[in-house]
């Protein structure tokens, strides 16, 4: 087994055991393999092992890979970086998912620039759950307003919420933030029943996120190794 395959299978085993511990089905939690800065060839190796969803932050690097791997028909690319308005067209043309949507203006542009021949772009609203000033994402109490705005855009399909919690070792603090996300998704789903995706949990807090209802964890380094 290659190192890449070993790392990948280890991460999958961690997800399964986190699911087991909290009595959730292992199908309930998807793995987003965060391939940013890593070569297309590594992505293809994982694809051959059955992985379909990949996360990218850096547009130029991402678009090169997406183009190179266009022959993998059912591969799914998720944009998970901050979005500048002058980059929305490239995102709308190349990705199936955007996880970091946090304002009306960007939603409108993604909608207008999504090719009409393509299915609606799946989007998650990014929540600044730790309420840190410098951080992307909107405050939890603004989620419903943005959701309502997205709902009237035909080329976007609202699917749920995403967060990057505070960088802390304090597990009770993290648990509180994950718990608030879980409740926020439930609230949102009252008005928007198609919102079932909760993207939270990275290498260090995977098990805790799964315990609090995460439906998708985003793992880079543990699969691909460290980045330069
Ligand atoms: C880079 C990144 C990840 C993965 O981080 P690792 O530490 O490499 O596992 C997850 N989510 C987001 C939003 C990222 O930018």
PDB file of C-alpha atoms and ligand atoms in Angstrom:
ATOM      1  CA  UNK A   1       0.000   0.000   0.000  1.00  0.00           C
ATOM      2  CA  UNK A   2       1.340   3.496  -0.822  1.00  0.00           C
ATOM      3  CA  UNK A   3       1.736   6.067   1.949  1.00  0.00           C
ATOM      4  CA  UNK A   4      -1.077   8.098   0.406  1.00  0.00           C
ATOM      5  CA  UNK A   5      -3.413   5.128   0.404  1.00  0.00           C
ATOM      6  CA  UNK A   6      -2.445   4.252   3.963  1.00  0.00           C
ATOM      7  CA  UNK A   7      -3.132   7.774   5.180  1.00  0.00           C
ATOM      8  CA  UNK A   8      -6.434   7.840   3.335  1.00  0.00           C
ATOM      9  CA  UNK A   9      -7.595   4.538   4.812  1.00  0.00           C
ATOM     10  CA  UNK A  10      -6.526   5.680   8.295  1.00  0.00           C
ATOM     11  CA  UNK A  11      -8.621   8.843   7.996  1.00  0.00           C
ATOM     12  CA  UNK A  12     -11.596   6.808   6.780  1.00  0.00           C
ATOM     13  CA  UNK A  13     -11.183   4.467   9.743  1.00  0.00           C
ATOM     14  CA  UNK A  14     -11.167   7.477  12.113  1.00  0.00           C
ATOM     15  CA  UNK A  15     -14.425   8.704  10.618  1.00  0.00           C
ATOM     16  CA  UNK A  16     -16.013   5.257  10.925  1.00  0.00           C
ATOM     17  CA  UNK A  17     -14.990   4.909  14.540  1.00  0.00           C
ATOM     18  CA  UNK A  18     -16.224   8.427  15.370  1.00  0.00           C
ATOM     19  CA  UNK A  19     -19.562   7.452  13.809  1.00  0.00           C
ATOM     20  CA  UNK A  20     -19.689   4.208  15.745  1.00  0.00           C
ATOM     21  CA  UNK A  21     -18.954   5.911  19.056  1.00  0.00           C
ATOM     22  CA  UNK A  22     -21.882   8.242  18.570  1.00  0.00           C
ATOM     23  CA  UNK A  23     -24.192   5.616  17.081  1.00  0.00           C
ATOM     24  CA  UNK A  24     -24.362   7.239  13.691  1.00  0.00           C
ATOM     25  CA  UNK A  25     -24.208   5.349  10.425  1.00  0.00           C
ATOM     26  CA  UNK A  26     -20.797   5.650   8.757  1.00  0.00           C
ATOM     27  CA  UNK A  27     -22.628   6.812   5.637  1.00  0.00           C
ATOM     28  CA  UNK A  28     -23.906   9.826   7.589  1.00  0.00           C
ATOM     29  CA  UNK A  29     -20.530  11.562   7.437  1.00  0.00           C
ATOM     30  CA  UNK A  30     -18.856  12.350   4.142  1.00  0.00           C
ATOM     31  CA  UNK A  31     -15.159  12.956   3.716  1.00  0.00           C
ATOM     32  CA  UNK A  32     -14.054  16.019   1.784  1.00  0.00           C
ATOM     33  CA  UNK A  33     -10.416  15.439   0.814  1.00  0.00           C
ATOM     34  CA  UNK A  34      -8.765  18.860   0.893  1.00  0.00           C
ATOM     35  CA  UNK A  35      -6.284  18.681  -1.987  1.00  0.00           C
ATOM     36  CA  UNK A  36      -5.177  22.329  -2.080  1.00  0.00           C
ATOM     37  CA  UNK A  37      -1.585  22.729  -3.354  1.00  0.00           C
ATOM     38  CA  UNK A  38      -1.360  18.965  -4.041  1.00  0.00           C
ATOM     39  CA  UNK A  39      -0.883  17.600  -7.570  1.00  0.00           C
ATOM     40  CA  UNK A  40      -3.654  16.220  -9.779  1.00  0.00           C
ATOM     41  CA  UNK A  41      -1.922  12.865  -9.796  1.00  0.00           C
ATOM     42  CA  UNK A  42      -2.530  12.446  -6.032  1.00  0.00           C
ATOM     43  CA  UNK A  43      -6.172  13.367  -6.505  1.00  0.00           C
ATOM     44  CA  UNK A  44      -6.462  10.717  -9.202  1.00  0.00           C
ATOM     45  CA  UNK A  45      -4.966   8.055  -6.924  1.00  0.00           C
ATOM     46  CA  UNK A  46      -7.664   8.781  -4.336  1.00  0.00           C
ATOM     47  CA  UNK A  47     -10.330   8.841  -7.015  1.00  0.00           C
ATOM     48  CA  UNK A  48      -9.291   5.322  -8.008  1.00  0.00           C
ATOM     49  CA  UNK A  49      -9.766   4.321  -4.349  1.00  0.00           C
ATOM     50  CA  UNK A  50     -13.337   5.592  -4.465  1.00  0.00           C
ATOM     51  CA  UNK A  51     -12.973   9.168  -3.183  1.00  0.00           C
ATOM     52  CA  UNK A  52     -15.184  11.620  -5.091  1.00  0.00           C
ATOM     53  CA  UNK A  53     -15.223  14.964  -3.213  1.00  0.00           C
ATOM     54  CA  UNK A  54     -12.225  17.279  -3.169  1.00  0.00           C
ATOM     55  CA  UNK A  55     -11.764  20.698  -1.556  1.00  0.00           C
ATOM     56  CA  UNK A  56      -9.708  23.554  -2.979  1.00  0.00           C
ATOM     57  CA  UNK A  57      -8.816  27.087  -1.809  1.00  0.00           C
ATOM     58  CA  UNK A  58      -6.491  28.524  -4.421  1.00  0.00           C
ATOM     59  CA  UNK A  59      -8.218  29.187  -7.705  1.00  0.00           C
ATOM     60  CA  UNK A  60      -5.432  28.979 -10.215  1.00  0.00           C
ATOM     61  CA  UNK A  61      -4.063  25.782  -8.721  1.00  0.00           C
ATOM     62  CA  UNK A  62      -7.585  24.357  -8.550  1.00  0.00           C
ATOM     63  CA  UNK A  63      -8.581  25.187 -12.116  1.00  0.00           C
ATOM     64  CA  UNK A  64      -5.458  23.510 -13.488  1.00  0.00           C
ATOM     65  CA  UNK A  65      -6.327  20.308 -11.628  1.00  0.00           C
ATOM     66  CA  UNK A  66     -10.009  20.456 -12.538  1.00  0.00           C
ATOM     67  CA  UNK A  67      -9.048  20.808 -16.202  1.00  0.00           C
ATOM     68  CA  UNK A  68      -6.484  18.017 -16.034  1.00  0.00           C
ATOM     69  CA  UNK A  69      -8.965  15.677 -14.375  1.00  0.00           C
ATOM     70  CA  UNK A  70     -11.973  16.533 -16.526  1.00  0.00           C
ATOM     71  CA  UNK A  71     -12.117  12.895 -17.675  1.00  0.00           C
ATOM     72  CA  UNK A  72     -13.231  11.833 -14.167  1.00  0.00           C
ATOM     73  CA  UNK A  73     -16.898  12.456 -14.843  1.00  0.00           C
ATOM     74  CA  UNK A  74     -18.393  12.169 -11.358  1.00  0.00           C
ATOM     75  CA  UNK A  75     -15.633  13.934  -9.438  1.00  0.00           C
ATOM     76  CA  UNK A  76     -16.970  16.731  -7.189  1.00  0.00           C
ATOM     77  CA  UNK A  77     -15.009  19.945  -6.569  1.00  0.00           C
ATOM     78  CA  UNK A  78     -15.784  22.096  -3.517  1.00  0.00           C
ATOM     79  CA  UNK A  79     -14.500  25.647  -3.215  1.00  0.00           C
ATOM     80  CA  UNK A  80     -13.616  26.260   0.455  1.00  0.00           C
ATOM     81  CA  UNK A  81     -11.565  29.481   0.385  1.00  0.00           C
ATOM     82  CA  UNK A  82     -12.454  33.143   0.835  1.00  0.00           C
ATOM     83  CA  UNK A  83     -14.246  34.529  -2.255  1.00  0.00           C
ATOM     84  CA  UNK A  84     -13.231  37.816  -3.878  1.00  0.00           C
ATOM     85  CA  UNK A  85     -15.828  39.301  -6.229  1.00  0.00           C
ATOM     86  CA  UNK A  86     -13.492  39.272  -9.219  1.00  0.00           C
ATOM     87  CA  UNK A  87     -13.123  35.479  -8.847  1.00  0.00           C
ATOM     88  CA  UNK A  88     -16.785  34.486  -8.843  1.00  0.00           C
ATOM     89  CA  UNK A  89     -16.945  33.708 -12.579  1.00  0.00           C
ATOM     90  CA  UNK A  90     -14.116  31.181 -12.434  1.00  0.00           C
ATOM     91  CA  UNK A  91     -15.704  29.560  -9.392  1.00  0.00           C
ATOM     92  CA  UNK A  92     -19.179  29.462 -10.951  1.00  0.00           C
ATOM     93  CA  UNK A  93     -17.756  27.859 -14.105  1.00  0.00           C
ATOM     94  CA  UNK A  94     -15.606  25.147 -12.502  1.00  0.00           C
ATOM     95  CA  UNK A  95     -16.983  23.976  -9.168  1.00  0.00           C
ATOM     96  CA  UNK A  96     -19.992  21.884  -8.108  1.00  0.00           C
ATOM     97  CA  UNK A  97     -20.015  23.247  -4.552  1.00  0.00           C
ATOM     98  CA  UNK A  98     -19.122  26.504  -2.794  1.00  0.00           C
ATOM     99  CA  UNK A  99     -18.851  26.163   0.987  1.00  0.00           C
ATOM    100  CA  UNK A 100     -17.788  29.685   1.911  1.00  0.00           C
ATOM    101  CA  UNK A 101     -20.685  31.889   0.852  1.00  0.00           C
ATOM    102  CA  UNK A 102     -21.211  34.724   3.312  1.00  0.00           C
ATOM    103  CA  UNK A 103     -22.809  37.661   1.505  1.00  0.00           C
ATOM    104  CA  UNK A 104     -25.612  38.646  -0.863  1.00  0.00           C
ATOM    105  CA  UNK A 105     -23.377  40.261  -3.416  1.00  0.00           C
ATOM    106  CA  UNK A 106     -21.287  37.124  -3.933  1.00  0.00           C
ATOM    107  CA  UNK A 107     -24.417  34.960  -4.080  1.00  0.00           C
ATOM    108  CA  UNK A 108     -25.885  37.193  -6.778  1.00  0.00           C
ATOM    109  CA  UNK A 109     -22.686  37.090  -8.849  1.00  0.00           C
ATOM    110  CA  UNK A 110     -22.303  33.313  -8.584  1.00  0.00           C
ATOM    111  CA  UNK A 111     -25.912  32.947  -9.678  1.00  0.00           C
ATOM    112  CA  UNK A 112     -25.538  35.315 -12.636  1.00  0.00           C
ATOM    113  CA  UNK A 113     -22.265  33.729 -13.758  1.00  0.00           C
ATOM    114  CA  UNK A 114     -23.223  30.078 -13.364  1.00  0.00           C
ATOM    115  CA  UNK A 115     -23.536  28.694 -16.915  1.00  0.00           C
ATOM    116  CA  UNK A 116     -27.179  27.973 -17.665  1.00  0.00           C
ATOM    117  CA  UNK A 117     -26.164  24.637 -19.182  1.00  0.00           C
ATOM    118  CA  UNK A 118     -24.845  23.494 -15.780  1.00  0.00           C
ATOM    119  CA  UNK A 119     -26.949  22.284 -12.849  1.00  0.00           C
ATOM    120  CA  UNK A 120     -27.460  24.771 -10.022  1.00  0.00           C
ATOM    121  CA  UNK A 121     -24.344  25.420  -7.953  1.00  0.00           C
ATOM    122  CA  UNK A 122     -24.605  23.804  -4.493  1.00  0.00           C
ATOM    123  CA  UNK A 123     -23.821  26.304  -1.754  1.00  0.00           C
ATOM    124  CA  UNK A 124     -23.249  26.326   1.989  1.00  0.00           C
ATOM    125  CA  UNK A 125     -23.444  29.457   4.115  1.00  0.00           C
ATOM    126  CA  UNK A 126     -20.266  30.022   6.112  1.00  0.00           C
ATOM    127  CA  UNK A 127     -20.978  30.937   9.719  1.00  0.00           C
ATOM    128  CA  UNK A 128     -18.496  32.829  11.875  1.00  0.00           C
ATOM    129  CA  UNK A 129     -19.411  30.677  14.849  1.00  0.00           C
ATOM    130  CA  UNK A 130     -16.577  31.913  17.061  1.00  0.00           C
ATOM    131  CA  UNK A 131     -17.548  35.547  16.328  1.00  0.00           C
ATOM    132  CA  UNK A 132     -13.924  36.512  15.768  1.00  0.00           C
ATOM    133  CA  UNK A 133     -13.752  39.870  14.075  1.00  0.00           C
ATOM    134  CA  UNK A 134     -11.127  39.087  11.446  1.00  0.00           C
ATOM    135  CA  UNK A 135     -12.817  35.876  10.345  1.00  0.00           C
ATOM    136  CA  UNK A 136     -14.916  35.149   7.252  1.00  0.00           C
ATOM    137  CA  UNK A 137     -18.493  34.023   7.624  1.00  0.00           C
ATOM    138  CA  UNK A 138     -21.655  35.734   8.833  1.00  0.00           C
ATOM    139  CA  UNK A 139     -23.014  35.884  12.357  1.00  0.00           C
ATOM    140  CA  UNK A 140     -25.417  33.030  13.188  1.00  0.00           C
ATOM    141  CA  UNK A 141     -28.380  35.395  13.544  1.00  0.00           C
ATOM    142  CA  UNK A 142     -27.905  36.578   9.932  1.00  0.00           C
ATOM    143  CA  UNK A 143     -28.052  33.115   8.395  1.00  0.00           C
ATOM    144  CA  UNK A 144     -31.791  33.094   7.769  1.00  0.00           C
ATOM    145  CA  UNK A 145     -31.685  36.394   5.916  1.00  0.00           C
ATOM    146  CA  UNK A 146     -28.925  35.229   3.577  1.00  0.00           C
ATOM    147  CA  UNK A 147     -30.690  31.890   3.116  1.00  0.00           C
ATOM    148  CA  UNK A 148     -33.859  33.671   1.989  1.00  0.00           C
ATOM    149  CA  UNK A 149     -31.846  35.723  -0.483  1.00  0.00           C
ATOM    150  CA  UNK A 150     -30.140  32.617  -1.918  1.00  0.00           C
ATOM    151  CA  UNK A 151     -33.460  30.807  -2.271  1.00  0.00           C
ATOM    152  CA  UNK A 152     -34.671  33.225  -4.906  1.00  0.00           C
ATOM    153  CA  UNK A 153     -31.608  32.646  -7.101  1.00  0.00           C
ATOM    154  CA  UNK A 154     -32.383  29.860  -9.600  1.00  0.00           C
ATOM    155  CA  UNK A 155     -28.771  28.938 -10.364  1.00  0.00           C
ATOM    156  CA  UNK A 156     -27.883  28.361  -6.705  1.00  0.00           C
ATOM    157  CA  UNK A 157     -29.027  25.454  -4.560  1.00  0.00           C
ATOM    158  CA  UNK A 158     -28.771  26.072  -0.821  1.00  0.00           C
ATOM    159  CA  UNK A 159     -27.705  22.857   0.945  1.00  0.00           C
ATOM    160  CA  UNK A 160     -26.619  23.822   4.466  1.00  0.00           C
ATOM    161  CA  UNK A 161     -23.939  25.395   6.643  1.00  0.00           C
ATOM    162  CA  UNK A 162     -20.182  25.395   7.087  1.00  0.00           C
ATOM    163  CA  UNK A 163     -17.883  26.696   9.821  1.00  0.00           C
ATOM    164  CA  UNK A 164     -14.272  26.924  10.874  1.00  0.00           C
ATOM    165  CA  UNK A 165     -14.354  27.061  14.674  1.00  0.00           C
ATOM    166  CA  UNK A 166     -11.939  28.912  16.883  1.00  0.00           C
ATOM    167  CA  UNK A 167      -8.384  27.562  16.863  1.00  0.00           C
ATOM    168  CA  UNK A 168      -8.362  26.367  20.450  1.00  0.00           C
ATOM    169  CA  UNK A 169      -7.476  23.222  22.393  1.00  0.00           C
ATOM    170  CA  UNK A 170     -10.341  23.944  24.768  1.00  0.00           C
ATOM    171  CA  UNK A 171     -12.698  21.103  23.999  1.00  0.00           C
ATOM    172  CA  UNK A 172     -15.688  22.525  25.846  1.00  0.00           C
ATOM    173  CA  UNK A 173     -15.426  25.744  23.870  1.00  0.00           C
ATOM    174  CA  UNK A 174     -15.258  23.812  20.601  1.00  0.00           C
ATOM    175  CA  UNK A 175     -18.147  21.586  21.639  1.00  0.00           C
ATOM    176  CA  UNK A 176     -20.271  24.674  22.382  1.00  0.00           C
ATOM    177  CA  UNK A 177     -19.550  26.092  18.921  1.00  0.00           C
ATOM    178  CA  UNK A 178     -20.322  22.794  17.162  1.00  0.00           C
ATOM    179  CA  UNK A 179     -23.488  22.470  19.186  1.00  0.00           C
ATOM    180  CA  UNK A 180     -24.618  25.941  18.173  1.00  0.00           C
ATOM    181  CA  UNK A 181     -24.006  25.013  14.512  1.00  0.00           C
ATOM    182  CA  UNK A 182     -26.102  21.891  14.878  1.00  0.00           C
ATOM    183  CA  UNK A 183     -28.975  23.887  16.343  1.00  0.00           C
ATOM    184  CA  UNK A 184     -28.639  26.574  13.699  1.00  0.00           C
ATOM    185  CA  UNK A 185     -28.936  23.986  10.930  1.00  0.00           C
ATOM    186  CA  UNK A 186     -32.071  22.572  12.550  1.00  0.00           C
ATOM    187  CA  UNK A 187     -33.589  26.047  12.692  1.00  0.00           C
ATOM    188  CA  UNK A 188     -32.649  26.783   9.099  1.00  0.00           C
ATOM    189  CA  UNK A 189     -34.152  23.490   7.969  1.00  0.00           C
ATOM    190  CA  UNK A 190     -37.561  24.588   9.293  1.00  0.00           C
ATOM    191  CA  UNK A 191     -37.811  27.059   6.427  1.00  0.00           C
ATOM    192  CA  UNK A 192     -35.395  25.319   4.047  1.00  0.00           C
ATOM    193  CA  UNK A 193     -35.881  21.551   4.400  1.00  0.00           C
ATOM    194  CA  UNK A 194     -33.275  20.775   1.730  1.00  0.00           C
ATOM    195  CA  UNK A 195     -30.578  22.106   4.094  1.00  0.00           C
ATOM    196  CA  UNK A 196     -29.081  18.905   5.449  1.00  0.00           C
ATOM    197  CA  UNK A 197     -25.335  19.483   5.081  1.00  0.00           C
ATOM    198  CA  UNK A 198     -23.220  20.526   8.048  1.00  0.00           C
ATOM    199  CA  UNK A 199     -19.592  20.942   6.991  1.00  0.00           C
ATOM    200  CA  UNK A 200     -17.472  21.021  10.126  1.00  0.00           C
ATOM    201  CA  UNK A 201     -14.584  19.099  11.601  1.00  0.00           C
ATOM    202  CA  UNK A 202     -10.967  18.975  10.471  1.00  0.00           C
ATOM    203  CA  UNK A 203      -8.045  16.739  11.423  1.00  0.00           C
ATOM    204  CA  UNK A 204      -7.905  17.676  15.110  1.00  0.00           C
ATOM    205  CA  UNK A 205     -11.581  17.949  15.958  1.00  0.00           C
ATOM    206  CA  UNK A 206     -13.135  15.338  13.682  1.00  0.00           C
ATOM    207  CA  UNK A 207     -14.624  13.133  16.410  1.00  0.00           C
ATOM    208  CA  UNK A 208     -16.108  16.061  18.313  1.00  0.00           C
ATOM    209  CA  UNK A 209     -17.657  17.467  15.134  1.00  0.00           C
ATOM    210  CA  UNK A 210     -19.180  14.088  14.278  1.00  0.00           C
ATOM    211  CA  UNK A 211     -20.626  13.896  17.788  1.00  0.00           C
ATOM    212  CA  UNK A 212     -22.351  17.240  17.154  1.00  0.00           C
ATOM    213  CA  UNK A 213     -23.968  16.281  13.884  1.00  0.00           C
ATOM    214  CA  UNK A 214     -21.349  17.076  11.273  1.00  0.00           C
ATOM    215  CA  UNK A 215     -22.273  15.530   7.935  1.00  0.00           C
ATOM    216  CA  UNK A 216     -19.005  16.371   6.224  1.00  0.00           C
ATOM    217  CA  UNK A 217     -15.469  16.618   7.585  1.00  0.00           C
ATOM    218  CA  UNK A 218     -12.719  18.419   5.663  1.00  0.00           C
ATOM    219  CA  UNK A 219      -9.325  16.765   5.892  1.00  0.00           C
ATOM    220  CA  UNK A 220      -6.146  17.831   4.100  1.00  0.00           C
ATOM    221  CA  UNK A 221      -2.840  17.239   5.860  1.00  0.00           C
ATOM    222  CA  UNK A 222      -3.770  13.885   7.416  1.00  0.00           C
ATOM    223  CA  UNK A 223      -4.390  12.507   3.927  1.00  0.00           C
ATOM    224  CA  UNK A 224      -1.935  14.328   1.681  1.00  0.00           C
ATOM    225  CA  UNK A 225       0.840  15.196   4.125  1.00  0.00           C
ATOM    226  CA  UNK A 226       1.932  18.700   5.088  1.00  0.00           C
ATOM    227  CA  UNK A 227       1.892  21.579   2.611  1.00  0.00           C
ATOM    228  CA  UNK A 228       4.896  23.751   1.750  1.00  0.00           C
TER     229      UNK A 228
HETATM  230  C1  LIG B   1      -7.041  23.754   4.430  1.00  0.00           C
HETATM  231  C2  LIG B   1      -8.425  23.602   4.923  1.00  0.00           C
HETATM  232  C3  LIG B   1      -8.846  22.399   5.506  1.00  0.00           C
HETATM  233  C4  LIG B   1      -7.932  21.210   5.737  1.00  0.00           C
HETATM  234  O1  LIG B   1      -6.950  21.530   6.660  1.00  0.00           O
HETATM  235  P1  LIG B   1      -5.829  20.480   7.087  1.00  0.00           P
HETATM  236  O2  LIG B   1      -5.237  21.085   8.306  1.00  0.00           O
HETATM  237  O3  LIG B   1      -4.857  20.387   5.957  1.00  0.00           O
HETATM  238  O4  LIG B   1      -6.486  19.171   7.347  1.00  0.00           O
HETATM  239  C5  LIG B   1     -10.177  22.314   5.907  1.00  0.00           C
HETATM  240  N1  LIG B   1     -11.033  23.341   5.747  1.00  0.00           N
HETATM  241  C6  LIG B   1     -10.662  24.500   5.187  1.00  0.00           C
HETATM  242  C7  LIG B   1     -11.664  25.596   5.035  1.00  0.00           C
HETATM  243  C8  LIG B   1      -9.351  24.671   4.764  1.00  0.00           C
HETATM  244  O5  LIG B   1      -8.991  25.839   4.218  1.00  0.00           O
END
